[in-house]
Amino acid sequence: MRVGIIGLGNMGGRIAKRLLTEGFEVGLFDVNETTVRQLVDMGGKSFSTPGELAEEFQYIITILPNVSIVKETLLGEKGLLNRLTEKSLLIEMTSSEPSVTKELNDIMTTNHLRMIDAPVSGGIQKAENGSLAIMVGGKTQDVQEVYPLLQSIGENITHVGEVGSGHTMKALNNLISATTLAATGEAIALGVKLGLDPNRMLDVVNSSTGRSFSSEYKLPNQVLTRDFEVGFTLDLMVKDLKIALGMAEEEKVPMMITGASYQLWKQAWSKGRGPRDHTEIIQHIEEMIDIEIKG
């Protein structure tokens, strides 16, 4: 199978590398020439514009920083829209806004073109070993057509509904993840303030009802070790929270707990932590109560 990838950042670059090692023919486009060269050295083929890439590859993944870049990539002068064919299938993996995804799908459908949305979750390590969670929105036949491709990069692939459903689910998943991380961080920080050992606290939490991905992975591997290497930035987490709460506002659904969590994340973002890893929300909590959680 031949697949083009537009956007070679933390996730896109690793997905491209994974597909190359799995034997796929991979086309590449990104403004970062260094990243492109590294993947070309592994066997990828680079292109000067998204449109040129679309002329050679039937399947195209877009995994970009934000919705504005997605729109420009699809609709811009050198974009995909006028270069795609009826056989093409766009796989939109950006953490994007569901309303915009549906808008773009309407444009695609009007032009007799196809797309699905398939955002991913799991972080850098899972992108490298092909065990991402992928939430997919689109027509069943389109999803089935690229299922072997999705299986090469994901371990848990769930078809959640029509186009736009994948991005809806990604925002809601991150709303839960962000709230859980913040709540767990606050509880562990309070325990440290009261004289408890954070390692032993996590031993108890992880064998009890407070267990979560945050307590099992993020706190032991990033907070206790003080290893806040950038994977998924705080900027991106705040963006996803805003998307999720925006959907709630449109539907007039009150979000008491997650809304309060968002205020904490936005406060950390306002302190300049946006470009850093999202787990630095814990450092923001530490600063507020003047303690440090470490092993």
Short mmCIF file of N, CA, C and O in Angstrom, two decimals, residues 4-7 27-31 33 36 45-57 60-62 64 72-74 76-84:
data_model
loop_
_atom_site.label_atom_id
_atom_site.label_comp_id
_atom_site.label_asym_id
_atom_site.label_seq_id
_atom_site.Cartn_x
_atom_site.Cartn_y
_atom_site.Cartn_z
N GLY A 4 0.69 8.78 1.43
CA GLY A 4 1.38 10.05 1.61
C GLY A 4 1.04 10.63 2.97
O GLY A 4 -0.10 10.50 3.43
N ILE A 5 2.01 11.26 3.61
CA ILE A 5 1.79 11.86 4.92
C ILE A 5 2.15 13.33 4.87
O ILE A 5 3.27 13.70 4.49
N ILE A 6 1.21 14.16 5.27
CA ILE A 6 1.41 15.60 5.31
C ILE A 6 1.40 16.03 6.78
O ILE A 6 0.38 15.92 7.46
N GLY A 7 2.56 16.46 7.26
CA GLY A 7 2.72 16.81 8.66
C GLY A 7 3.59 15.78 9.36
O GLY A 7 3.15 14.67 9.63
N GLY A 27 5.00 8.78 0.85
CA GLY A 27 5.28 10.12 0.36
C GLY A 27 5.29 11.09 1.52
O GLY A 27 4.56 10.91 2.50
N LEU A 28 6.08 12.16 1.41
CA LEU A 28 6.31 13.04 2.54
C LEU A 28 6.15 14.52 2.16
O LEU A 28 6.64 14.95 1.11
N PHE A 29 5.46 15.26 3.03
CA PHE A 29 5.47 16.72 2.90
C PHE A 29 5.46 17.34 4.28
O PHE A 29 4.64 17.01 5.14
N ASP A 30 6.40 18.28 4.48
CA ASP A 30 6.44 19.06 5.70
C ASP A 30 7.33 20.28 5.44
O ASP A 30 8.23 20.23 4.59
N VAL A 31 7.09 21.35 6.18
CA VAL A 31 7.92 22.54 6.02
C VAL A 31 9.28 22.37 6.70
O VAL A 31 10.21 23.13 6.44
N GLU A 33 12.48 20.79 6.68
CA GLU A 33 13.29 20.04 5.72
C GLU A 33 14.18 19.00 6.38
O GLU A 33 14.46 17.94 5.80
N VAL A 36 12.14 15.87 6.94
CA VAL A 36 11.88 15.24 5.64
C VAL A 36 13.12 14.48 5.18
O VAL A 36 13.03 13.32 4.75
N LYS A 45 9.70 9.39 0.02
CA LYS A 45 9.84 10.27 -1.15
C LYS A 45 9.23 11.63 -0.80
O LYS A 45 8.08 11.72 -0.39
N SER A 46 10.02 12.69 -0.97
CA SER A 46 9.55 14.02 -0.58
C SER A 46 8.88 14.74 -1.75
O SER A 46 9.17 14.48 -2.92
N PHE A 47 7.98 15.67 -1.40
CA PHE A 47 7.27 16.47 -2.39
C PHE A 47 7.30 17.93 -1.98
O PHE A 47 7.39 18.26 -0.79
N SER A 48 7.22 18.81 -2.98
CA SER A 48 7.32 20.25 -2.73
C SER A 48 6.02 20.87 -2.25
O SER A 48 6.03 21.90 -1.58
N THR A 49 4.88 20.26 -2.60
CA THR A 49 3.58 20.78 -2.18
C THR A 49 2.65 19.60 -1.86
O THR A 49 2.85 18.49 -2.37
N PRO A 50 1.62 19.84 -1.04
CA PRO A 50 0.63 18.79 -0.79
C PRO A 50 -0.04 18.31 -2.08
O PRO A 50 -0.30 17.11 -2.25
N GLY A 51 -0.32 19.24 -2.99
CA GLY A 51 -0.97 18.87 -4.24
C GLY A 51 -0.16 17.90 -5.07
O GLY A 51 -0.70 16.94 -5.65
N GLU A 52 1.15 18.12 -5.14
CA GLU A 52 2.02 17.21 -5.90
C GLU A 52 2.01 15.82 -5.29
O GLU A 52 2.01 14.81 -6.00
N LEU A 53 1.99 15.76 -3.97
CA LEU A 53 1.94 14.47 -3.29
C LEU A 53 0.64 13.74 -3.64
O LEU A 53 0.64 12.53 -3.90
N ALA A 54 -0.46 14.49 -3.68
CA ALA A 54 -1.76 13.88 -3.94
C ALA A 54 -1.86 13.28 -5.32
O ALA A 54 -2.66 12.35 -5.55
N GLU A 55 -1.07 13.77 -6.25
CA GLU A 55 -1.11 13.24 -7.61
C GLU A 55 -0.52 11.83 -7.70
O GLU A 55 -0.83 11.09 -8.63
N GLU A 56 0.31 11.46 -6.73
CA GLU A 56 0.98 10.16 -6.78
C GLU A 56 0.46 9.14 -5.79
O GLU A 56 0.68 7.94 -5.96
N PHE A 57 -0.24 9.60 -4.75
CA PHE A 57 -0.65 8.68 -3.69
C PHE A 57 -2.16 8.68 -3.53
O PHE A 57 -2.79 9.72 -3.39
N ILE A 60 -3.90 9.46 1.67
CA ILE A 60 -3.15 10.60 2.18
C ILE A 60 -3.56 10.87 3.62
O ILE A 60 -4.75 11.06 3.92
N ILE A 61 -2.57 10.88 4.51
CA ILE A 61 -2.78 11.21 5.91
C ILE A 61 -2.40 12.67 6.14
O ILE A 61 -1.32 13.09 5.73
N THR A 62 -3.27 13.44 6.77
CA THR A 62 -2.90 14.77 7.25
C THR A 62 -2.89 14.73 8.78
O THR A 62 -3.86 14.31 9.39
N LEU A 64 -1.63 17.54 11.36
CA LEU A 64 -1.09 18.90 11.37
C LEU A 64 -1.34 19.61 12.70
O LEU A 64 -2.14 19.14 13.52
N GLU A 72 -5.99 25.09 4.99
CA GLU A 72 -5.10 25.59 3.95
C GLU A 72 -4.53 24.43 3.13
O GLU A 72 -4.41 24.52 1.90
N THR A 73 -4.20 23.34 3.79
CA THR A 73 -3.64 22.18 3.11
C THR A 73 -4.64 21.57 2.14
O THR A 73 -4.28 21.12 1.05
N LEU A 74 -5.90 21.59 2.51
CA LEU A 74 -6.92 21.01 1.64
C LEU A 74 -7.41 22.00 0.58
O LEU A 74 -7.53 21.65 -0.60
N GLY A 76 -6.19 25.36 -0.05
CA GLY A 76 -5.28 26.39 -0.54
C GLY A 76 -4.90 26.22 -2.00
O GLY A 76 -5.18 25.19 -2.63
N GLU A 77 -4.23 27.24 -2.53
CA GLU A 77 -3.86 27.26 -3.95
C GLU A 77 -3.03 26.04 -4.35
O GLU A 77 -3.20 25.49 -5.44
N LYS A 78 -2.13 25.61 -3.46
CA LYS A 78 -1.28 24.45 -3.75
C LYS A 78 -1.73 23.23 -2.95
O LYS A 78 -0.97 22.31 -2.70
N GLY A 79 -3.01 23.23 -2.56
CA GLY A 79 -3.53 22.20 -1.69
C GLY A 79 -4.00 20.95 -2.41
O GLY A 79 -3.76 20.74 -3.60
N LEU A 80 -4.74 20.15 -1.66
CA LEU A 80 -5.12 18.82 -2.12
C LEU A 80 -6.36 18.80 -3.00
O LEU A 80 -6.47 17.96 -3.89
N LEU A 81 -7.30 19.69 -2.76
CA LEU A 81 -8.64 19.54 -3.32
C LEU A 81 -8.65 19.33 -4.83
O LEU A 81 -9.34 18.43 -5.33
N ASN A 82 -7.90 20.13 -5.54
CA ASN A 82 -7.93 20.05 -7.00
C ASN A 82 -7.02 18.96 -7.57
O ASN A 82 -6.98 18.77 -8.79
N ARG A 83 -6.32 18.25 -6.70
CA ARG A 83 -5.41 17.19 -7.17
C ARG A 83 -5.90 15.79 -6.79
O ARG A 83 -5.37 14.81 -7.28
N LEU A 84 -6.89 15.73 -5.91
CA LEU A 84 -7.43 14.43 -5.53
C LEU A 84 -8.33 13.88 -6.63
O LEU A 84 -8.87 14.62 -7.44
#
